[in-house]
Amino acid sequence: MKNDNLKNQYRVNGQIHAREVRVVGDGGTEVMPTRRALDMARQQNLDLVEISPNAEPPVCRIIDYSKFIYQQKKRQKEMKQKQVKVEVKEIRFGPQTDDHDYQFKLKHAQEFLQEGNKVRAYVFFRGRSILFKEQGEVLLLRFANDLEEYAKVEQMPKLEGKKMFLFLAPKKAGVAKQSQQKRDRLAAEAKAKEEEKMRKAEETSKKSLMGNAKGAEALMKLKNAEE
């Protein structure tokens, strides 16, 4: 059905009723009677396809209509594949969530954001636990802070009924990549510092051994002199 709709977007050959058309080609454009344009298309074993029906006169091209439709379908498919479907993933907390559960949910949120999804985190207050709403707000703010490399805050913690919501949106891929590059650089710098520290410790150890060896040699000389 979709393919039929695509075909019906264009008039071709005998479906073109205008008396004259503007034929666009690699060599330029030319206004001519429609009959002449049709004859030219037949001579090349091609089709006369109306590209812009609302122009005055209508704009046409002499092309292979089947190939043209195929390319249009292919282009639409590619555009559809490039469109990222953004979903909103939910993360639920209690007002007194323990650290193990918090870290587990933090990891899931990172994965959601890296996949390009939004995250709606909320704290659910049961009964008298609404008294701990400040604690819930602190929890959500900590959550946003721990995800700052992956997300930007779309809505700060807001209480709605028995739930306090926080909305996060993924940062652009370039930002996440930059953060990864920063982490790699810091790791490399830390490794270099550790290697330098070990080298200096090794040099100090060698100097100490050499000092001890010289001291032992001096004592031997002194002992031999006394004998």
Coordinates of C-alpha atoms in Angstrom, one line a residue:
M1 CA 0.0 0.0 0.0
K2 CA 2.8 2.3 0.9
N3 CA 4.5 1.6 -2.4
D4 CA 1.3 2.4 -4.3
N5 CA 1.1 5.7 -2.5
L6 CA 4.7 6.5 -3.5
K7 CA 3.9 5.8 -7.1
N8 CA 0.7 7.9 -7.0
Q9 CA 2.8 10.9 -6.0
Y10 CA 4.0 11.4 -9.6
R11 CA 2.3 11.6 -13.0
V12 CA 4.1 9.7 -15.7
N13 CA 3.8 9.6 -19.5
G14 CA 0.2 9.7 -20.5
Q15 CA -0.9 10.8 -17.1
I16 CA 0.6 14.2 -17.7
H17 CA -2.2 16.5 -19.1
A18 CA -0.5 19.9 -19.3
R19 CA -0.1 21.2 -22.8
E20 CA 3.5 22.1 -22.3
V21 CA 6.2 21.2 -19.7
R22 CA 9.6 22.3 -18.6
V23 CA 12.0 19.4 -19.1
V24 CA 15.0 19.4 -16.8
G25 CA 18.1 17.5 -17.7
D26 CA 21.9 17.4 -17.3
G27 CA 22.2 19.9 -20.2
G28 CA 19.8 22.4 -18.7
T29 CA 16.1 23.1 -19.0
E30 CA 13.7 23.6 -21.9
V31 CA 10.0 24.4 -22.2
M32 CA 8.3 22.3 -24.9
P33 CA 5.0 20.8 -25.8
T34 CA 4.2 17.7 -23.8
R35 CA 3.8 15.6 -26.9
R36 CA 7.4 16.5 -28.0
A37 CA 8.7 15.6 -24.5
L38 CA 6.9 12.3 -24.6
D39 CA 8.4 11.5 -28.0
M40 CA 11.9 12.3 -26.7
A41 CA 11.3 10.0 -23.7
R42 CA 10.1 7.1 -26.0
Q43 CA 13.2 7.5 -28.3
Q44 CA 15.4 7.0 -25.3
N45 CA 13.3 4.1 -23.9
L46 CA 12.7 6.2 -20.8
D47 CA 9.7 7.9 -19.1
L48 CA 8.5 11.4 -18.8
V49 CA 8.0 12.0 -15.1
E50 CA 6.3 15.1 -13.6
I51 CA 8.5 16.2 -10.7
S52 CA 6.8 19.6 -9.8
P53 CA 3.2 19.6 -10.9
N54 CA 2.4 23.0 -9.3
A55 CA 5.1 24.9 -11.3
E56 CA 4.1 26.9 -14.4
P57 CA 4.6 25.0 -16.6
P58 CA 5.0 21.7 -14.7
V59 CA 8.6 20.5 -14.3
C60 CA 9.4 17.1 -15.8
R61 CA 12.4 14.8 -16.2
I62 CA 13.1 12.1 -18.7
I63 CA 14.2 9.2 -16.6
D64 CA 13.7 5.4 -15.9
Y65 CA 10.6 5.6 -13.8
S66 CA 11.1 2.1 -12.2
K67 CA 14.6 3.0 -11.2
F68 CA 13.4 6.4 -9.9
I69 CA 10.8 4.8 -7.7
Y70 CA 13.3 2.3 -6.4
Q71 CA 15.7 5.1 -5.5
Q72 CA 12.9 7.0 -3.7
K73 CA 12.0 3.9 -1.7
K74 CA 15.7 3.3 -0.8
R75 CA 16.1 7.0 0.3
Q76 CA 13.0 6.8 2.5
K77 CA 14.2 3.6 4.1
E78 CA 17.6 5.1 4.9
M79 CA 16.0 8.2 6.4
K80 CA 13.8 6.0 8.5
Q81 CA 16.8 4.0 9.8
K82 CA 18.6 7.2 10.7
Q83 CA 15.6 8.4 12.8
V84 CA 16.4 7.5 16.4
K85 CA 13.3 6.4 18.4
V86 CA 13.6 8.0 21.8
E87 CA 12.0 6.2 24.6
V88 CA 11.4 7.3 28.2
K89 CA 12.8 4.7 30.7
E90 CA 11.6 4.8 34.3
I91 CA 13.8 4.3 37.4
R92 CA 11.9 4.0 40.7
F93 CA 13.4 4.7 44.1
G94 CA 12.1 4.5 47.6
P95 CA 12.8 7.4 50.0
Q96 CA 15.4 5.2 51.8
T97 CA 17.0 3.3 49.0
D98 CA 20.2 1.5 50.1
D99 CA 23.5 2.1 48.3
H100 CA 23.5 -1.4 46.6
D101 CA 20.1 -0.8 45.0
Y102 CA 21.1 2.8 44.1
Q103 CA 24.2 1.6 42.3
F104 CA 22.3 -1.1 40.4
K105 CA 19.7 1.5 39.2
L106 CA 22.5 4.0 38.4
K107 CA 24.1 1.5 36.1
H108 CA 20.8 0.8 34.3
A109 CA 20.2 4.6 33.8
Q110 CA 23.7 4.9 32.3
E111 CA 22.8 2.2 29.8
F112 CA 19.5 3.8 28.9
L113 CA 21.1 7.2 28.3
Q114 CA 23.9 5.7 26.2
E115 CA 21.3 4.1 24.0
G116 CA 19.8 7.5 23.4
N117 CA 16.8 7.1 25.7
K118 CA 15.5 9.6 28.2
V119 CA 15.2 8.7 31.9
R120 CA 12.4 9.6 34.3
A121 CA 13.5 8.8 37.8
Y122 CA 11.1 9.2 40.7
V123 CA 10.8 8.5 44.4
F124 CA 7.5 7.0 45.5
F125 CA 6.4 7.9 49.0
R126 CA 4.1 5.5 50.8
G127 CA 1.9 6.7 53.6
R128 CA 3.9 8.7 56.2
S129 CA 7.1 8.4 54.2
I130 CA 6.0 11.6 52.5
L131 CA 7.6 13.2 55.6
F132 CA 11.0 12.3 54.0
K133 CA 10.4 14.2 50.8
E134 CA 13.6 16.3 51.4
Q135 CA 15.5 13.0 51.6
G136 CA 13.9 12.0 48.3
E137 CA 14.9 15.3 46.7
V138 CA 18.5 14.8 47.9
L139 CA 18.5 11.3 46.4
L140 CA 17.4 12.5 43.0
L141 CA 19.9 15.4 42.9
R142 CA 22.6 12.9 43.7
F143 CA 21.4 10.7 40.9
A144 CA 21.5 13.6 38.4
N145 CA 25.0 14.5 39.6
D146 CA 26.3 11.0 39.2
L147 CA 24.9 10.9 35.6
E148 CA 26.2 14.4 34.6
E149 CA 28.6 12.8 32.0
Y150 CA 25.7 11.0 30.3
A151 CA 22.7 13.3 30.8
K152 CA 21.4 16.8 31.1
V153 CA 18.6 17.7 33.5
E154 CA 15.3 18.5 31.7
Q155 CA 13.3 18.9 34.9
M156 CA 14.6 19.3 38.5
P157 CA 13.0 17.2 41.2
K158 CA 9.3 18.1 41.5
L159 CA 6.7 16.6 43.8
E160 CA 3.5 15.4 42.1
G161 CA 1.1 13.7 44.4
K162 CA 3.0 10.9 46.1
K163 CA 5.8 10.9 43.5
M164 CA 8.8 13.2 43.1
F165 CA 10.0 13.2 39.5
L166 CA 13.4 14.0 37.9
F167 CA 13.7 14.1 34.0
L168 CA 17.0 13.4 32.3
A169 CA 17.9 13.6 28.6
P170 CA 20.9 12.0 27.0
K171 CA 23.8 14.3 26.1
K172 CA 25.1 14.2 22.5
A173 CA 27.4 11.4 21.5
G174 CA 30.2 13.9 21.0
V175 CA 29.9 14.9 24.7
A176 CA 30.0 11.3 25.9
K177 CA 32.9 10.6 23.6
Q178 CA 34.7 13.6 25.0
S179 CA 34.1 12.4 28.6
Q180 CA 35.5 9.0 27.7
Q181 CA 38.6 10.6 26.2
K182 CA 39.0 12.7 29.3
R183 CA 38.8 9.5 31.4
D184 CA 41.4 7.8 29.2
R185 CA 43.7 10.8 29.5
L186 CA 43.5 10.8 33.2
A187 CA 44.1 7.1 33.4
A188 CA 47.2 7.5 31.2
E189 CA 48.5 10.3 33.4
A190 CA 47.9 8.3 36.6
K191 CA 49.8 5.4 35.0
A192 CA 52.7 7.6 34.0
K193 CA 52.9 9.1 37.5
E194 CA 52.9 5.6 39.1
E195 CA 55.7 4.4 36.7
E196 CA 57.7 7.5 37.6
K197 CA 57.2 6.9 41.3
M198 CA 58.4 3.3 40.9
R199 CA 61.4 4.4 38.9
K200 CA 62.5 6.9 41.6
A201 CA 62.0 4.2 44.2
E202 CA 64.2 1.8 42.3
E203 CA 66.9 4.5 41.9
T204 CA 66.8 5.2 45.6
S205 CA 67.0 1.5 46.4
K206 CA 70.1 1.1 44.1
K207 CA 71.8 4.1 45.7
S208 CA 71.1 2.7 49.1
L209 CA 72.6 -0.7 48.1
M210 CA 75.6 1.0 46.6
G211 CA 76.1 3.0 49.8
N212 CA 75.9 -0.1 51.9
A213 CA 78.4 -1.9 49.6
K214 CA 80.9 1.0 49.9
G215 CA 80.4 1.0 53.7
A216 CA 81.1 -2.7 53.9
E217 CA 84.2 -2.2 51.7
A218 CA 85.5 0.6 53.9
L219 CA 85.1 -1.6 57.0
M220 CA 87.0 -4.5 55.4
K221 CA 89.9 -2.1 54.5
L222 CA 89.9 -0.8 58.1
K223 CA 90.0 -4.3 59.5
N224 CA 92.8 -5.4 57.2
A225 CA 94.8 -2.3 58.2
E226 CA 94.4 -3.1 61.9
E227 CA 95.7 -6.7 61.3

